[in-house]
Every structure is written in structure tokens, then in C-alpha cells.
Amino acid sequence: MFSFVDIRLALLLSAAVLLARGQGEDDRSFGSCLLDGQSYNDKDVWKPEPCQICVCDSGTVLCDDVMCEDTSDCADPIIPEGECCPICPDSNGTPP
């Protein structure tokens, strides 16, 4: 399950890839990527680990660490199973 931060990071990575691709390159089909024996199509985005997000860019795998929002104002933040970033257990995200 992607969190809000993961979605923003995926969109940012995708936008950077599309911007780089659009600078002076033709529109031909690019190659797939291979990481740890797993094949990915061009422009695929995936999370090999909870705190890492990757994208396949024209045959090259680009990975980055997930950036978490500050939860220092939360009394008892939790990290949901399979996620990287802590959240406030309060339903609206504010400290209880």
C-alpha cells in the first residue's frame, strides 16, 4: 500500500524521467530493466524495500530513498506494516 508520501515521490520520479526523456530524444521504444533477477518495463515504478522506490528509465534502474514527513509533533507515531514512514495513529494525522 502506497502512502501519500510514496505517491508524491513516485510522481516526482516519473516527472523527472519524462522530462529527461523529452529533452532531444526521439519517441522510440526503450529497453526494459533487470534488478535482482526481476524484469521491469520502461517507466515502471516499484518499491523493492519499504524505504526505497525505483523506476526503470530507458534500461537503467534509478532508485531513491523515501522521504518521510516530520512526525515530531505526534505523541506516539507508528509505522504501518510494510511501510517506511511513521504516521500519527489519530485519524486526521494530528497529535492526540
PDB file of C-alpha atoms in Angstrom:
ATOM      1  CA  MET A   1       0.000   0.000   0.000  1.00  0.00           C
ATOM      2  CA  PHE A   2       1.448   3.331  -1.051  1.00  0.00           C
ATOM      3  CA  SER A   3       1.265   6.173   1.443  1.00  0.00           C
ATOM      4  CA  PHE A   4       0.735   9.795   0.431  1.00  0.00           C
ATOM      5  CA  VAL A   5       4.497  10.431   0.624  1.00  0.00           C
ATOM      6  CA  ASP A   6       5.227   7.391  -1.575  1.00  0.00           C
ATOM      7  CA  ILE A   7       2.751   8.581  -4.211  1.00  0.00           C
ATOM      8  CA  ARG A   8       4.278  12.070  -4.237  1.00  0.00           C
ATOM      9  CA  LEU A   9       7.763  10.587  -4.619  1.00  0.00           C
ATOM     10  CA  ALA A  10       6.629   8.255  -7.414  1.00  0.00           C
ATOM     11  CA  LEU A  11       5.054  11.186  -9.247  1.00  0.00           C
ATOM     12  CA  LEU A  12       8.209  13.259  -8.779  1.00  0.00           C
ATOM     13  CA  LEU A  13      10.425  10.451 -10.097  1.00  0.00           C
ATOM     14  CA  SER A  14       8.070   9.869 -13.039  1.00  0.00           C
ATOM     15  CA  ALA A  15       8.030  13.569 -13.901  1.00  0.00           C
ATOM     16  CA  ALA A  16      11.835  13.721 -13.786  1.00  0.00           C
ATOM     17  CA  VAL A  17      12.074  10.688 -16.063  1.00  0.00           C
ATOM     18  CA  LEU A  18       9.590  12.122 -18.548  1.00  0.00           C
ATOM     19  CA  LEU A  19      11.361  15.490 -18.539  1.00  0.00           C
ATOM     20  CA  ALA A  20      14.755  13.889 -19.157  1.00  0.00           C
ATOM     21  CA  ARG A  21      13.309  11.669 -21.877  1.00  0.00           C
ATOM     22  CA  GLY A  22      11.703  14.614 -23.662  1.00  0.00           C
ATOM     23  CA  GLN A  23      14.938  16.575 -23.993  1.00  0.00           C
ATOM     24  CA  GLY A  24      16.202  15.869 -27.502  1.00  0.00           C
ATOM     25  CA  GLU A  25      15.338  12.191 -27.726  1.00  0.00           C
ATOM     26  CA  ASP A  26      13.096  10.541 -30.262  1.00  0.00           C
ATOM     27  CA  ASP A  27       9.948   8.662 -29.304  1.00  0.00           C
ATOM     28  CA  ARG A  28      11.254   5.156 -29.946  1.00  0.00           C
ATOM     29  CA  SER A  29      10.646   2.308 -27.554  1.00  0.00           C
ATOM     30  CA  PHE A  30      13.260   1.955 -24.804  1.00  0.00           C
ATOM     31  CA  GLY A  31      14.526  -1.201 -23.144  1.00  0.00           C
ATOM     32  CA  SER A  32      13.371  -2.898 -20.017  1.00  0.00           C
ATOM     33  CA  CYS A  33      15.323  -3.094 -16.760  1.00  0.00           C
ATOM     34  CA  LEU A  34      16.577  -6.031 -14.732  1.00  0.00           C
ATOM     35  CA  LEU A  35      17.106  -5.821 -10.962  1.00  0.00           C
ATOM     36  CA  ASP A  36      17.788  -8.827  -8.722  1.00  0.00           C
ATOM     37  CA  GLY A  37      16.514 -11.203 -11.412  1.00  0.00           C
ATOM     38  CA  GLN A  38      13.221  -9.308 -11.821  1.00  0.00           C
ATOM     39  CA  SER A  39      12.405  -7.672 -15.178  1.00  0.00           C
ATOM     40  CA  TYR A  40      10.608  -4.303 -15.326  1.00  0.00           C
ATOM     41  CA  ASN A  41       9.167  -2.438 -18.306  1.00  0.00           C
ATOM     42  CA  ASP A  42      10.333   1.053 -19.199  1.00  0.00           C
ATOM     43  CA  LYS A  43       8.742   3.644 -16.846  1.00  0.00           C
ATOM     44  CA  ASP A  44       7.659   1.005 -14.283  1.00  0.00           C
ATOM     45  CA  VAL A  45       7.788   2.248 -10.664  1.00  0.00           C
ATOM     46  CA  TRP A  46       8.186  -0.184  -7.746  1.00  0.00           C
ATOM     47  CA  LYS A  47       9.297  -0.458  -4.111  1.00  0.00           C
ATOM     48  CA  PRO A  48      11.961  -3.155  -3.600  1.00  0.00           C
ATOM     49  CA  GLU A  49      12.024  -2.261   0.115  1.00  0.00           C
ATOM     50  CA  PRO A  50       9.626  -0.211   2.262  1.00  0.00           C
ATOM     51  CA  CYS A  51      12.028   2.771   2.382  1.00  0.00           C
ATOM     52  CA  GLN A  52      13.136   2.695  -1.257  1.00  0.00           C
ATOM     53  CA  ILE A  53      11.371   3.467  -4.556  1.00  0.00           C
ATOM     54  CA  CYS A  54      12.712   2.671  -8.030  1.00  0.00           C
ATOM     55  CA  VAL A  55      11.859   3.489 -11.637  1.00  0.00           C
ATOM     56  CA  CYS A  56      13.005   1.893 -14.897  1.00  0.00           C
ATOM     57  CA  ASP A  57      14.305   4.644 -17.196  1.00  0.00           C
ATOM     58  CA  SER A  58      15.289   3.526 -20.691  1.00  0.00           C
ATOM     59  CA  GLY A  59      17.001   0.378 -19.457  1.00  0.00           C
ATOM     60  CA  THR A  60      18.528   1.988 -16.353  1.00  0.00           C
ATOM     61  CA  VAL A  61      17.205   1.410 -12.826  1.00  0.00           C
ATOM     62  CA  LEU A  62      17.058   4.599 -10.735  1.00  0.00           C
ATOM     63  CA  CYS A  63      16.356   4.165  -7.013  1.00  0.00           C
ATOM     64  CA  ASP A  64      15.934   6.694  -4.233  1.00  0.00           C
ATOM     65  CA  ASP A  65      15.196   6.611  -0.526  1.00  0.00           C
ATOM     66  CA  VAL A  66      11.674   7.513   0.569  1.00  0.00           C
ATOM     67  CA  MET A  67      11.493  10.904   2.300  1.00  0.00           C
ATOM     68  CA  CYS A  68       9.179  10.879   5.324  1.00  0.00           C
ATOM     69  CA  GLU A  69       7.119  13.760   6.657  1.00  0.00           C
ATOM     70  CA  ASP A  70       8.033  15.150  10.067  1.00  0.00           C
ATOM     71  CA  THR A  71       6.059  13.477  12.860  1.00  0.00           C
ATOM     72  CA  SER A  72       7.919  15.088  15.768  1.00  0.00           C
ATOM     73  CA  ASP A  73       4.683  16.773  16.914  1.00  0.00           C
ATOM     74  CA  CYS A  74       2.995  13.371  17.247  1.00  0.00           C
ATOM     75  CA  ALA A  75       2.914  11.887  20.748  1.00  0.00           C
ATOM     76  CA  ASP A  76       3.155   8.239  19.643  1.00  0.00           C
ATOM     77  CA  PRO A  77       3.847   7.793  15.907  1.00  0.00           C
ATOM     78  CA  ILE A  78       3.548   4.312  14.390  1.00  0.00           C
ATOM     79  CA  ILE A  79       4.989   2.747  11.243  1.00  0.00           C
ATOM     80  CA  PRO A  80       2.313   0.662   9.459  1.00  0.00           C
ATOM     81  CA  GLU A  81       3.387  -2.837   8.415  1.00  0.00           C
ATOM     82  CA  GLY A  82       5.157  -2.792   5.048  1.00  0.00           C
ATOM     83  CA  GLU A  83       5.548   0.990   5.080  1.00  0.00           C
ATOM     84  CA  CYS A  84       8.588   3.159   5.714  1.00  0.00           C
ATOM     85  CA  CYS A  85       7.262   6.364   7.202  1.00  0.00           C
ATOM     86  CA  PRO A  86       5.755   6.855  10.639  1.00  0.00           C
ATOM     87  CA  ILE A  87       2.249   8.282  10.933  1.00  0.00           C
ATOM     88  CA  CYS A  88       0.153   9.631  13.789  1.00  0.00           C
ATOM     89  CA  PRO A  89      -2.382   6.986  14.820  1.00  0.00           C
ATOM     90  CA  ASP A  90      -5.004   9.757  15.123  1.00  0.00           C
ATOM     91  CA  SER A  91      -7.324   9.574  12.094  1.00  0.00           C
ATOM     92  CA  ASN A  92      -6.699  13.170  10.942  1.00  0.00           C
ATOM     93  CA  GLY A  93      -2.901  12.996  11.358  1.00  0.00           C
ATOM     94  CA  THR A  94      -2.666  15.431  14.276  1.00  0.00           C
ATOM     95  CA  PRO A  95      -1.263  14.591  17.687  1.00  0.00           C
ATOM     96  CA  PRO A  96      -3.829  13.145  20.143  1.00  0.00           C
TER      97      PRO A  96
END
